[in-house]
mmCIF file of C-alpha atoms in Angstrom:
data_model
loop_
_atom_site.group_PDB
_atom_site.id
_atom_site.type_symbol
_atom_site.label_atom_id
_atom_site.label_comp_id
_atom_site.label_asym_id
_atom_site.label_seq_id
_atom_site.Cartn_x
_atom_site.Cartn_y
_atom_site.Cartn_z
ATOM 1 C CA MET A 1 19.824 -42.406 121.775
ATOM 2 C CA PRO A 2 20.072 -46.338 120.884
ATOM 3 C CA ARG A 3 20.719 -48.687 123.783
ATOM 4 C CA LEU A 4 23.923 -50.742 124.463
ATOM 5 C CA SER A 5 24.873 -53.780 126.039
ATOM 6 C CA ALA A 6 25.344 -53.635 130.403
ATOM 7 C CA ALA A 7 28.146 -55.576 129.352
ATOM 8 C CA LEU A 8 29.670 -53.339 126.423
ATOM 9 C CA ASP A 9 29.121 -50.208 129.109
ATOM 10 C CA ARG A 10 31.805 -52.100 131.359
ATOM 11 C CA ILE A 11 34.940 -51.525 130.179
ATOM 12 C CA HIS A 12 36.867 -49.114 128.042
ATOM 13 C CA PRO A 13 38.832 -49.158 124.680
ATOM 14 C CA SER A 14 42.560 -49.498 125.570
ATOM 15 C CA GLN A 15 44.627 -46.508 126.363
ATOM 16 C CA THR A 16 47.598 -48.088 124.713
ATOM 17 C CA LEU A 17 45.948 -48.296 121.534
ATOM 18 C CA ALA A 18 44.107 -45.472 121.577
ATOM 19 C CA MET A 19 47.779 -43.611 122.560
ATOM 20 C CA THR A 20 49.316 -45.271 119.596
ATOM 21 C CA ALA A 21 47.043 -44.159 117.451
ATOM 22 C CA ARG A 22 46.928 -40.415 118.054
ATOM 23 C CA VAL A 23 50.647 -41.061 117.112
ATOM 24 C CA GLY A 24 49.360 -42.328 113.473
ATOM 25 C CA GLU A 25 47.349 -39.227 113.458
ATOM 26 C CA LEU A 26 50.396 -36.291 114.894
ATOM 27 C CA LYS A 27 52.677 -37.882 112.235
ATOM 28 C CA ARG A 28 50.145 -38.133 109.227
ATOM 29 C CA GLN A 29 50.217 -33.857 109.943
ATOM 30 C CA GLY A 30 53.485 -33.850 110.127
ATOM 31 C CA VAL A 31 54.350 -33.808 113.263
ATOM 32 C CA ASP A 32 58.505 -34.755 114.595
ATOM 33 C CA VAL A 33 56.627 -37.109 117.409
ATOM 34 C CA ILE A 34 59.071 -40.478 118.740
ATOM 35 C CA GLY A 35 55.935 -43.351 119.489
ATOM 36 C CA LEU A 36 56.782 -45.696 122.287
ATOM 37 C CA SER A 37 54.038 -46.744 123.204
ATOM 38 C CA ALA A 38 53.195 -49.455 120.955
ATOM 39 C CA GLY A 39 53.579 -52.981 122.375
ATOM 40 C CA GLU A 40 55.513 -54.953 118.850
ATOM 41 C CA PRO A 41 58.155 -55.938 117.110
ATOM 42 C CA ASP A 42 59.951 -53.596 115.019
ATOM 43 C CA PHE A 43 61.344 -56.796 113.917
ATOM 44 C CA ASP A 44 60.195 -58.482 110.539
ATOM 45 C CA THR A 45 58.456 -62.175 110.710
ATOM 46 C CA PRO A 46 61.494 -64.423 109.485
ATOM 47 C CA ASP A 47 61.129 -64.943 106.013
ATOM 48 C CA PHE A 48 60.653 -68.685 107.045
ATOM 49 C CA VAL A 49 57.595 -68.218 107.751
ATOM 50 C CA LYS A 50 55.845 -65.649 105.619
ATOM 51 C CA ASP A 51 57.228 -68.983 103.405
ATOM 52 C CA ALA A 52 55.096 -71.018 104.826
ATOM 53 C CA ALA A 53 51.962 -69.130 104.416
ATOM 54 C CA ILE A 54 53.224 -68.116 100.811
ATOM 55 C CA GLU A 55 53.035 -71.992 100.256
ATOM 56 C CA ALA A 56 49.748 -72.680 102.538
ATOM 57 C CA ILE A 57 47.372 -70.449 100.299
ATOM 58 C CA ARG A 58 49.212 -71.948 97.199
ATOM 59 C CA ALA A 59 48.345 -75.364 98.080
ATOM 60 C CA GLY A 60 44.652 -74.059 98.469
ATOM 61 C CA LYS A 61 44.911 -75.021 103.117
ATOM 62 C CA THR A 62 42.071 -71.854 102.502
ATOM 63 C CA LYS A 63 38.599 -73.447 103.989
ATOM 64 C CA TYR A 64 37.538 -73.810 107.377
ATOM 65 C CA THR A 65 39.918 -75.480 110.216
ATOM 66 C CA ASP A 66 38.418 -77.145 113.104
ATOM 67 C CA VAL A 67 37.504 -74.220 115.519
ATOM 68 C CA GLY A 68 40.686 -74.810 118.883
ATOM 69 C CA GLY A 69 43.349 -75.022 115.889
ATOM 70 C CA THR A 70 44.436 -77.568 112.822
ATOM 71 C CA PRO A 71 46.181 -80.954 113.857
ATOM 72 C CA GLU A 72 49.033 -79.544 113.090
ATOM 73 C CA LEU A 73 49.649 -76.404 114.920
ATOM 74 C CA LYS A 74 48.223 -77.916 117.935
ATOM 75 C CA GLU A 75 51.086 -80.531 117.169
ATOM 76 C CA ALA A 76 53.699 -77.890 117.254
ATOM 77 C CA ILE A 77 51.982 -76.275 119.584
ATOM 78 C CA ARG A 78 52.422 -79.678 121.643
ATOM 79 C CA GLN A 79 55.929 -80.278 121.662
ATOM 80 C CA LYS A 80 56.987 -76.528 121.962
ATOM 81 C CA PHE A 81 56.020 -77.318 125.629
ATOM 82 C CA ALA A 82 56.678 -80.366 125.959
ATOM 83 C CA ARG A 83 60.699 -79.287 124.475
ATOM 84 C CA GLU A 84 60.504 -76.126 126.332
ATOM 85 C CA ASN A 85 57.842 -76.394 129.214
ATOM 86 C CA GLY A 86 58.760 -80.193 129.840
ATOM 87 C CA LEU A 87 54.571 -79.703 130.202
ATOM 88 C CA ASP A 88 53.061 -82.961 128.086
ATOM 89 C CA TYR A 89 49.345 -81.991 126.892
ATOM 90 C CA GLN A 90 47.491 -83.980 124.539
ATOM 91 C CA ALA A 91 45.641 -82.118 121.698
ATOM 92 C CA SER A 92 42.213 -81.989 123.448
ATOM 93 C CA GLU A 93 43.966 -79.766 126.162
ATOM 94 C CA ILE A 94 44.964 -77.061 123.587
ATOM 95 C CA ILE A 95 43.702 -74.618 121.350
ATOM 96 C CA VAL A 96 44.851 -71.994 119.410
ATOM 97 C CA GLY A 97 42.660 -67.722 119.396
ATOM 98 C CA VAL A 98 43.251 -65.070 117.907
ATOM 99 C CA GLY A 99 45.152 -64.249 119.287
ATOM 100 C CA GLY A 100 46.683 -64.363 123.253
ATOM 101 C CA LYS A 101 44.094 -61.787 124.036
ATOM 102 C CA HIS A 102 41.391 -64.069 122.466
ATOM 103 C CA VAL A 103 42.555 -66.755 124.923
ATOM 104 C CA ILE A 104 42.095 -65.024 128.022
ATOM 105 C CA PHE A 105 38.773 -63.745 126.976
ATOM 106 C CA ASN A 106 37.542 -67.020 125.885
ATOM 107 C CA ALA A 107 38.923 -68.344 129.469
ATOM 108 C CA ILE A 108 37.526 -65.977 131.636
ATOM 109 C CA VAL A 109 34.258 -65.316 129.869
ATOM 110 C CA ALA A 110 33.243 -69.519 129.662
ATOM 111 C CA THR A 111 33.958 -69.636 134.088
ATOM 112 C CA CYS A 112 32.941 -66.473 135.453
ATOM 113 C CA GLU A 113 30.014 -64.715 135.650
ATOM 114 C CA ALA A 114 28.305 -62.049 138.446
ATOM 115 C CA GLY A 115 29.576 -63.183 141.861
ATOM 116 C CA ASP A 116 32.911 -64.760 141.071
ATOM 117 C CA GLU A 117 36.403 -62.118 140.775
ATOM 118 C CA VAL A 118 39.513 -62.608 139.645
ATOM 119 C CA VAL A 119 43.351 -61.537 140.840
ATOM 120 C CA ILE A 120 45.180 -59.333 138.674
ATOM 121 C CA PRO A 121 47.943 -57.819 140.251
ATOM 122 C CA ALA A 122 49.355 -54.433 139.242
ATOM 123 C CA PRO A 123 50.127 -53.205 137.137
ATOM 124 C CA TYR A 124 48.461 -55.056 134.823
ATOM 125 C CA TRP A 125 48.054 -55.712 130.584
ATOM 126 C CA VAL A 126 45.531 -53.066 130.017
ATOM 127 C CA SER A 127 42.773 -55.864 129.019
ATOM 128 C CA TYR A 128 43.322 -57.953 132.143
ATOM 129 C CA PRO A 129 40.362 -56.169 134.101
ATOM 130 C CA ASP A 130 38.293 -55.471 131.222
ATOM 131 C CA ILE A 131 37.612 -58.639 129.870
ATOM 132 C CA VAL A 132 36.383 -59.411 133.458
ATOM 133 C CA ALA A 133 34.533 -56.731 133.684
ATOM 134 C CA TYR A 134 33.002 -57.849 130.825
ATOM 135 C CA SER A 135 32.304 -61.521 131.981
ATOM 136 C CA GLY A 136 29.982 -59.537 134.378
ATOM 137 C CA ALA A 137 33.069 -60.987 136.787
ATOM 138 C CA THR A 138 34.949 -58.135 140.338
ATOM 139 C CA PRO A 139 38.594 -57.789 139.310
ATOM 140 C CA VAL A 140 40.946 -57.808 142.097
ATOM 141 C CA ILE A 141 43.978 -56.200 142.113
ATOM 142 C CA VAL A 142 46.657 -56.370 144.411
ATOM 143 C CA PRO A 143 49.054 -53.257 143.944
ATOM 144 C CA ALA A 144 53.472 -54.921 143.489
ATOM 145 C CA GLY A 145 54.968 -50.934 142.950
ATOM 146 C CA ALA A 146 58.845 -50.563 142.438
ATOM 147 C CA ASP A 147 59.437 -50.824 145.986
ATOM 148 C CA GLN A 148 58.831 -55.175 145.794
ATOM 149 C CA ALA A 149 60.644 -55.078 141.831
ATOM 150 C CA TYR A 150 56.357 -55.430 140.195
ATOM 151 C CA LYS A 151 56.231 -58.341 141.939
ATOM 152 C CA ILE A 152 53.072 -59.684 144.080
ATOM 153 C CA THR A 153 53.972 -61.738 147.440
ATOM 154 C CA PRO A 154 52.842 -64.962 148.186
ATOM 155 C CA GLU A 155 51.168 -63.281 151.468
ATOM 156 C CA GLN A 156 49.170 -60.616 148.916
ATOM 157 C CA LEU A 157 48.220 -63.756 146.926
ATOM 158 C CA ASP A 158 47.317 -65.385 150.282
ATOM 159 C CA ALA A 159 45.358 -62.080 151.720
ATOM 160 C CA ALA A 160 43.560 -61.280 147.996
ATOM 161 C CA ILE A 161 41.860 -64.944 147.311
ATOM 162 C CA THR A 162 38.223 -65.090 149.212
ATOM 163 C CA SER A 163 35.756 -67.951 148.454
ATOM 164 C CA ARG A 164 34.355 -66.328 145.809
ATOM 165 C CA THR A 165 38.034 -65.591 143.850
ATOM 166 C CA ARG A 166 37.354 -67.936 140.595
ATOM 167 C CA TRP A 167 40.889 -67.317 138.699
ATOM 168 C CA VAL A 168 44.677 -65.526 138.856
ATOM 169 C CA LEU A 169 46.311 -63.674 136.312
ATOM 170 C CA LEU A 170 50.436 -63.928 136.766
ATOM 171 C CA ASN A 171 51.882 -62.172 133.827
ATOM 172 C CA SER A 172 56.080 -62.873 133.449
ATOM 173 C CA PRO A 173 57.988 -61.782 132.232
ATOM 174 C CA SER A 174 55.424 -58.385 132.888
ATOM 175 C CA ASN A 175 54.123 -56.446 130.668
ATOM 176 C CA PRO A 176 53.699 -52.605 131.334
ATOM 177 C CA SER A 177 56.503 -54.516 134.469
ATOM 178 C CA GLY A 178 59.628 -56.468 132.358
ATOM 179 C CA ALA A 179 59.468 -57.625 135.789
ATOM 180 C CA ALA A 180 59.731 -62.361 135.916
ATOM 181 C CA TYR A 181 58.983 -64.160 138.658
ATOM 182 C CA SER A 182 61.834 -66.655 139.583
ATOM 183 C CA ALA A 183 60.648 -70.744 140.130
ATOM 184 C CA GLU A 184 61.262 -69.973 143.740
ATOM 185 C CA GLU A 185 59.010 -67.160 143.883
ATOM 186 C CA LEU A 186 56.154 -68.657 141.384
ATOM 187 C CA LYS A 187 56.723 -72.164 143.876
ATOM 188 C CA GLY A 188 55.959 -70.017 146.763
ATOM 189 C CA LEU A 189 52.227 -68.084 144.514
ATOM 190 C CA GLY A 190 51.935 -71.828 144.397
ATOM 191 C CA GLU A 191 52.490 -72.950 147.784
ATOM 192 C CA VAL A 192 49.317 -70.230 148.142
ATOM 193 C CA LEU A 193 47.167 -71.946 145.354
ATOM 194 C CA ARG A 194 47.315 -75.399 147.056
ATOM 195 C CA ARG A 195 45.794 -74.249 150.671
ATOM 196 C CA HIS A 196 42.720 -72.533 147.670
ATOM 197 C CA GLU A 197 41.495 -75.690 145.597
ATOM 198 C CA HIS A 198 38.985 -73.322 144.170
ATOM 199 C CA VAL A 199 41.229 -71.248 142.716
ATOM 200 C CA MET A 200 42.934 -71.179 138.526
ATOM 201 C CA LEU A 201 45.861 -69.446 137.244
ATOM 202 C CA LEU A 202 45.773 -68.195 133.645
ATOM 203 C CA SER A 203 49.694 -67.490 133.251
ATOM 204 C CA ASP A 204 50.099 -65.718 130.160
ATOM 205 C CA ASP A 205 54.145 -66.636 128.920
ATOM 206 C CA MET A 206 53.999 -63.938 125.396
ATOM 207 C CA TYR A 207 57.050 -62.857 126.564
ATOM 208 C CA GLU A 208 59.113 -65.542 127.488
ATOM 209 C CA HIS A 209 61.776 -65.812 124.855
ATOM 210 C CA ILE A 210 62.414 -61.583 125.950
ATOM 211 C CA PHE A 211 64.174 -62.697 128.622
ATOM 212 C CA TYR A 212 67.211 -60.983 130.740
ATOM 213 C CA ALA A 213 67.311 -62.065 133.960
ATOM 214 C CA ASP A 214 69.727 -64.264 135.714
ATOM 215 C CA PHE A 215 67.906 -66.673 135.798
ATOM 216 C CA PRO A 216 66.238 -69.079 133.623
ATOM 217 C CA PHE A 217 62.276 -68.057 132.699
ATOM 218 C CA ALA A 218 60.017 -70.164 134.209
ATOM 219 C CA THR A 219 55.880 -71.084 134.061
ATOM 220 C CA MET A 220 53.900 -71.736 136.780
ATOM 221 C CA ALA A 221 52.185 -75.725 135.977
ATOM 222 C CA GLN A 222 56.202 -76.899 134.767
ATOM 223 C CA VAL A 223 57.319 -75.599 138.720
ATOM 224 C CA CYS A 224 54.415 -76.473 140.396
ATOM 225 C CA PRO A 225 52.821 -79.921 138.349
ATOM 226 C CA ASP A 226 50.574 -81.115 141.251
ATOM 227 C CA LEU A 227 48.381 -78.028 140.271
ATOM 228 C CA LYS A 228 48.775 -78.078 136.092
ATOM 229 C CA ASP A 229 45.499 -79.794 135.649
ATOM 230 C CA ARG A 230 44.054 -76.221 137.446
ATOM 231 C CA ILE A 231 46.410 -74.026 135.354
ATOM 232 C CA LEU A 232 46.075 -73.142 131.528
ATOM 233 C CA THR A 233 49.375 -71.879 129.612
ATOM 234 C CA GLU A 234 49.196 -69.279 127.563
ATOM 235 C CA ASN A 235 51.220 -67.852 124.589
ATOM 236 C CA GLY A 236 51.405 -67.019 121.059
ATOM 237 C CA CYS A 237 53.594 -65.894 118.656
ATOM 238 C CA SER A 238 53.153 -62.170 118.024
ATOM 239 C CA LYS A 239 55.991 -61.050 120.715
ATOM 240 C CA ALA A 240 58.343 -63.582 119.870
ATOM 241 C CA TYR A 241 58.470 -64.130 116.341
ATOM 242 C CA ALA A 242 57.362 -60.220 115.202
ATOM 243 C CA MET A 243 53.822 -61.920 114.201
ATOM 244 C CA THR A 244 50.970 -59.597 115.570
ATOM 245 C CA GLY A 245 49.445 -59.108 112.206
ATOM 246 C CA TRP A 246 48.918 -62.773 112.308
ATOM 247 C CA ARG A 247 46.599 -62.970 115.408
ATOM 248 C CA ILE A 248 47.889 -66.418 116.453
ATOM 249 C CA GLY A 249 47.892 -66.830 119.902
ATOM 250 C CA TYR A 250 47.370 -71.257 121.817
ATOM 251 C CA ALA A 251 46.996 -72.502 125.297
ATOM 252 C CA GLY A 252 47.131 -75.944 126.885
ATOM 253 C CA GLY A 253 44.808 -76.960 129.878
ATOM 254 C CA PRO A 254 42.672 -79.195 131.038
ATOM 255 C CA ALA A 255 40.449 -80.368 128.726
ATOM 256 C CA TRP A 256 37.215 -79.781 130.334
ATOM 257 C CA LEU A 257 38.528 -75.912 129.814
ATOM 258 C CA ILE A 258 39.916 -75.901 126.596
ATOM 259 C CA LYS A 259 36.112 -77.632 125.412
ATOM 260 C CA ALA A 260 34.200 -74.591 127.107
ATOM 261 C CA MET A 261 36.648 -72.062 125.485
ATOM 262 C CA ALA A 262 36.139 -74.369 122.178
ATOM 263 C CA LYS A 263 32.570 -74.011 122.392
ATOM 264 C CA LEU A 264 32.777 -70.172 123.101
ATOM 265 C CA GLN A 265 34.991 -69.632 120.359
ATOM 266 C CA SER A 266 32.852 -71.632 117.651
ATOM 267 C CA GLN A 267 30.080 -69.360 117.983
ATOM 268 C CA SER A 268 32.014 -65.864 117.916
ATOM 269 C CA THR A 269 35.553 -66.494 115.470
ATOM 270 C CA SER A 270 35.001 -70.016 114.615
ATOM 271 C CA ASN A 271 38.577 -70.978 113.514
ATOM 272 C CA PRO A 272 41.600 -68.663 113.557
ATOM 273 C CA CYS A 273 42.898 -67.977 110.275
ATOM 274 C CA SER A 274 44.482 -70.844 108.024
ATOM 275 C CA VAL A 275 46.807 -69.380 106.333
ATOM 276 C CA ALA A 276 48.434 -67.986 109.557
ATOM 277 C CA GLN A 277 47.875 -70.954 111.220
ATOM 278 C CA ALA A 278 50.690 -72.886 108.543
ATOM 279 C CA ALA A 279 52.567 -69.676 109.635
ATOM 280 C CA ALA A 280 52.142 -70.716 113.218
ATOM 281 C CA ALA A 281 53.204 -74.161 112.943
ATOM 282 C CA ALA A 282 56.107 -72.784 110.252
ATOM 283 C CA ALA A 283 57.379 -70.566 113.349
ATOM 284 C CA LEU A 284 57.099 -73.070 116.438
ATOM 285 C CA ASN A 285 59.185 -75.959 114.063
ATOM 286 C CA GLY A 286 61.045 -73.824 112.597
ATOM 287 C CA PRO A 287 64.751 -73.067 113.205
ATOM 288 C CA GLN A 288 64.571 -70.989 116.887
ATOM 289 C CA ASP A 289 67.993 -69.365 116.748
ATOM 290 C CA PHE A 290 67.271 -66.360 115.597
ATOM 291 C CA LEU A 291 65.303 -66.004 118.494
ATOM 292 C CA ALA A 292 69.068 -65.123 121.093
ATOM 293 C CA GLU A 293 69.895 -62.641 118.759
ATOM 294 C CA ARG A 294 66.799 -60.197 119.064
ATOM 295 C CA GLN A 295 66.326 -60.951 122.209
ATOM 296 C CA GLU A 296 70.640 -59.513 122.877
ATOM 297 C CA ALA A 297 69.623 -56.380 120.975
ATOM 298 C CA PHE A 298 66.485 -55.974 123.056
ATOM 299 C CA ARG A 299 68.813 -56.434 126.082
ATOM 300 C CA LYS A 300 71.084 -53.812 124.876
ATOM 301 C CA ARG A 301 68.083 -51.075 123.970
ATOM 302 C CA ARG A 302 66.567 -52.156 127.369
ATOM 303 C CA ASN A 303 70.101 -51.248 129.133
ATOM 304 C CA LEU A 304 70.201 -47.561 127.330
ATOM 305 C CA VAL A 305 66.546 -46.855 128.375
ATOM 306 C CA VAL A 306 67.383 -47.630 131.625
ATOM 307 C CA SER A 307 70.053 -46.132 131.781
ATOM 308 C CA MET A 308 69.196 -42.623 130.210
ATOM 309 C CA LEU A 309 65.905 -42.720 132.753
ATOM 310 C CA ASN A 310 67.393 -42.574 135.598
ATOM 311 C CA GLU A 311 69.339 -39.544 134.622
ATOM 312 C CA ALA A 312 66.151 -37.800 134.418
ATOM 313 C CA PRO A 313 65.330 -35.626 137.649
ATOM 314 C CA GLY A 314 62.590 -37.040 138.683
ATOM 315 C CA LEU A 315 62.556 -40.676 137.674
ATOM 316 C CA VAL A 316 63.782 -43.620 139.403
ATOM 317 C CA CYS A 317 63.398 -46.739 136.526
ATOM 318 C CA PRO A 318 63.570 -50.156 137.762
ATOM 319 C CA THR A 319 65.941 -52.716 135.360
ATOM 320 C CA PRO A 320 63.106 -55.327 133.518
ATOM 321 C CA GLU A 321 63.352 -58.500 133.782
ATOM 322 C CA GLY A 322 61.973 -59.164 130.106
ATOM 323 C CA ALA A 323 59.383 -58.172 127.645
ATOM 324 C CA PHE A 324 60.422 -54.929 126.063
ATOM 325 C CA TYR A 325 59.251 -51.948 128.299
ATOM 326 C CA VAL A 326 60.475 -50.608 131.084
ATOM 327 C CA TYR A 327 58.208 -48.602 134.218
ATOM 328 C CA PRO A 328 59.574 -45.819 135.609
ATOM 329 C CA ASP A 329 58.556 -44.318 138.888
ATOM 330 C CA ALA A 330 57.637 -40.420 138.170
ATOM 331 C CA SER A 331 56.793 -39.978 141.434
ATOM 332 C CA GLY A 332 59.054 -37.412 141.461
ATOM 333 C CA CYS A 333 57.560 -35.572 138.664
ATOM 334 C CA ILE A 334 54.301 -35.280 140.386
ATOM 335 C CA GLY A 335 53.207 -31.141 141.624
ATOM 336 C CA LYS A 336 56.034 -29.738 139.556
ATOM 337 C CA THR A 337 55.172 -27.136 136.973
ATOM 338 C CA SER A 338 56.194 -27.038 133.176
ATOM 339 C CA ALA A 339 58.219 -23.933 131.907
ATOM 340 C CA GLN A 340 54.817 -22.955 130.521
ATOM 341 C CA GLY A 341 52.590 -22.877 133.957
ATOM 342 C CA ARG A 342 51.514 -26.427 133.679
ATOM 343 C CA ARG A 343 50.677 -27.958 136.928
ATOM 344 C CA ILE A 344 51.681 -31.676 136.601
ATOM 345 C CA GLU A 345 49.404 -33.382 139.222
ATOM 346 C CA SER A 346 49.413 -37.036 138.253
ATOM 347 C CA ASP A 347 50.974 -39.671 135.658
ATOM 348 C CA ASP A 348 48.369 -38.452 132.639
ATOM 349 C CA ASP A 349 49.211 -34.682 132.865
ATOM 350 C CA LEU A 350 52.849 -36.113 132.405
ATOM 351 C CA ILE A 351 52.795 -38.269 130.060
ATOM 352 C CA GLY A 352 50.473 -34.842 128.137
ATOM 353 C CA TYR A 353 53.539 -33.285 128.969
ATOM 354 C CA PHE A 354 56.020 -35.990 127.267
ATOM 355 C CA LEU A 355 53.860 -35.796 124.631
ATOM 356 C CA ASP A 356 52.877 -31.171 123.451
ATOM 357 C CA GLN A 357 57.205 -30.810 124.453
ATOM 358 C CA ALA A 358 58.812 -33.354 124.677
ATOM 359 C CA ARG A 359 57.175 -34.701 120.919
ATOM 360 C CA VAL A 360 57.387 -38.498 122.697
ATOM 361 C CA ALA A 361 53.957 -41.045 123.286
ATOM 362 C CA ALA A 362 54.832 -43.391 125.909
ATOM 363 C CA VAL A 363 51.557 -44.743 128.343
ATOM 364 C CA ALA A 364 50.716 -44.213 131.203
ATOM 365 C CA GLY A 365 50.485 -45.367 134.092
ATOM 366 C CA ALA A 366 46.561 -45.424 135.176
ATOM 367 C CA ALA A 367 46.198 -47.298 132.119
ATOM 368 C CA PHE A 368 48.085 -50.487 134.054
ATOM 369 C CA GLY A 369 46.650 -49.341 137.616
ATOM 370 C CA LEU A 370 49.580 -48.700 139.631
ATOM 371 C CA SER A 371 50.576 -44.871 139.431
ATOM 372 C CA PRO A 372 52.484 -42.741 138.927
ATOM 373 C CA ALA A 373 54.727 -44.947 136.343
ATOM 374 C CA PHE A 374 54.672 -44.746 132.935
ATOM 375 C CA ARG A 375 55.228 -47.145 130.437
ATOM 376 C CA ILE A 376 57.221 -46.823 127.774
ATOM 377 C CA SER A 377 58.571 -49.556 124.470
ATOM 378 C CA TYR A 378 61.641 -49.805 123.545
ATOM 379 C CA ALA A 379 61.061 -51.688 120.497
ATOM 380 C CA THR A 380 61.854 -49.372 118.008
ATOM 381 C CA SER A 381 65.570 -48.224 116.662
ATOM 382 C CA ASP A 382 69.369 -47.335 118.793
ATOM 383 C CA VAL A 383 68.122 -44.155 117.448
ATOM 384 C CA LEU A 384 64.992 -43.204 117.836
ATOM 385 C CA LEU A 385 64.971 -44.909 121.582
ATOM 386 C CA ARG A 386 68.558 -42.578 121.705
ATOM 387 C CA GLU A 387 66.591 -39.240 121.359
ATOM 388 C CA ALA A 388 63.838 -40.163 122.979
ATOM 389 C CA CYS A 389 65.161 -40.797 126.091
ATOM 390 C CA ALA A 390 66.926 -36.979 125.547
ATOM 391 C CA ARG A 391 63.832 -35.262 124.948
ATOM 392 C CA ILE A 392 62.626 -36.879 128.185
ATOM 393 C CA GLN A 393 65.324 -35.982 129.961
ATOM 394 C CA GLU A 394 64.594 -32.352 129.215
ATOM 395 C CA ALA A 395 61.544 -32.483 130.075
ATOM 396 C CA CYS A 396 62.005 -33.504 132.962
ATOM 397 C CA ALA A 397 64.779 -31.117 133.622
ATOM 398 C CA ALA A 398 62.734 -27.709 132.947
ATOM 399 C CA LEU A 399 59.850 -29.460 135.772
ATOM 400 C CA ARG A 400 60.223 -26.653 138.814
#
């Protein structure tokens, strides 16, 4: 048996990607399955972004770039942070990676090792704990259920921090719950961080432009500027600009951290794709009016899905404030039995039941650290969403 590294043994394959692959296989077999597991916008990349990529190819911009991003893209990111978030970064405080996940990975691996701890609110994006575990550090999970709108409190954060805490990971709006922190809520968490000067905060703002709350989007470095030198503000082009396959993420943070991340990146991926960087610069510098149109489309889909799932027996679906996911509490389905005699003991069982009986693919809450629940992505057509939710309603009604 070949020997694998201990670091690799500490992580697990992404359950969201595994379910998406399973859906693809069923569709290739001709099965009528509706896949709601993938976190990917169904909109196309804007034409002006595509045109910028084509022009970059024709102009010969196909060579190596600086490891941490081209000057043009860094300047576009710098202007984006200033324009939209009121944050002032220098080029030395900005890095570009191969997607947001890569940026987060570099930050954690460059700064964490055995004995360190990283505080992660649950439900969490599936990759957070595995990235932390890969670094050798310990994920410290802080649960925040539907009863507290899937958001941790300052008291919970304070209780989770120890002398070994290196980072707090905060995702707003959240994947998987869609929960978003207001400026006042962020200030409350920031007050805790002030008392723990050894702790850094990674603000994952990937869903910034998919936002529906009755309060404006805010990020921690914006509302607590005195903490800015302890915050890494991470974002990317994947969700807002429908550029998931282009693999461009970026971040702004203290120069010492950006330098460390670039050092690690120089010995792993080196620079992100030169053509994708040109496209990303065009996305950030170009017209932004389409973002509001797409946000409104997602809002209507959210309302449809929340309404229909709350009519399904056994499910309680909170209304998310952003992103394109819902995270229904499935407590009312646990312990029941299907018409086929299938006992539902966990959210994993429930998701299997939905896939086999309703032909709808979702992701179990176990993947996100808070059960019993499941995640549905509503980044697909109204027709498919309506049909999928009707199937789930019927499947839930059949449980006894």
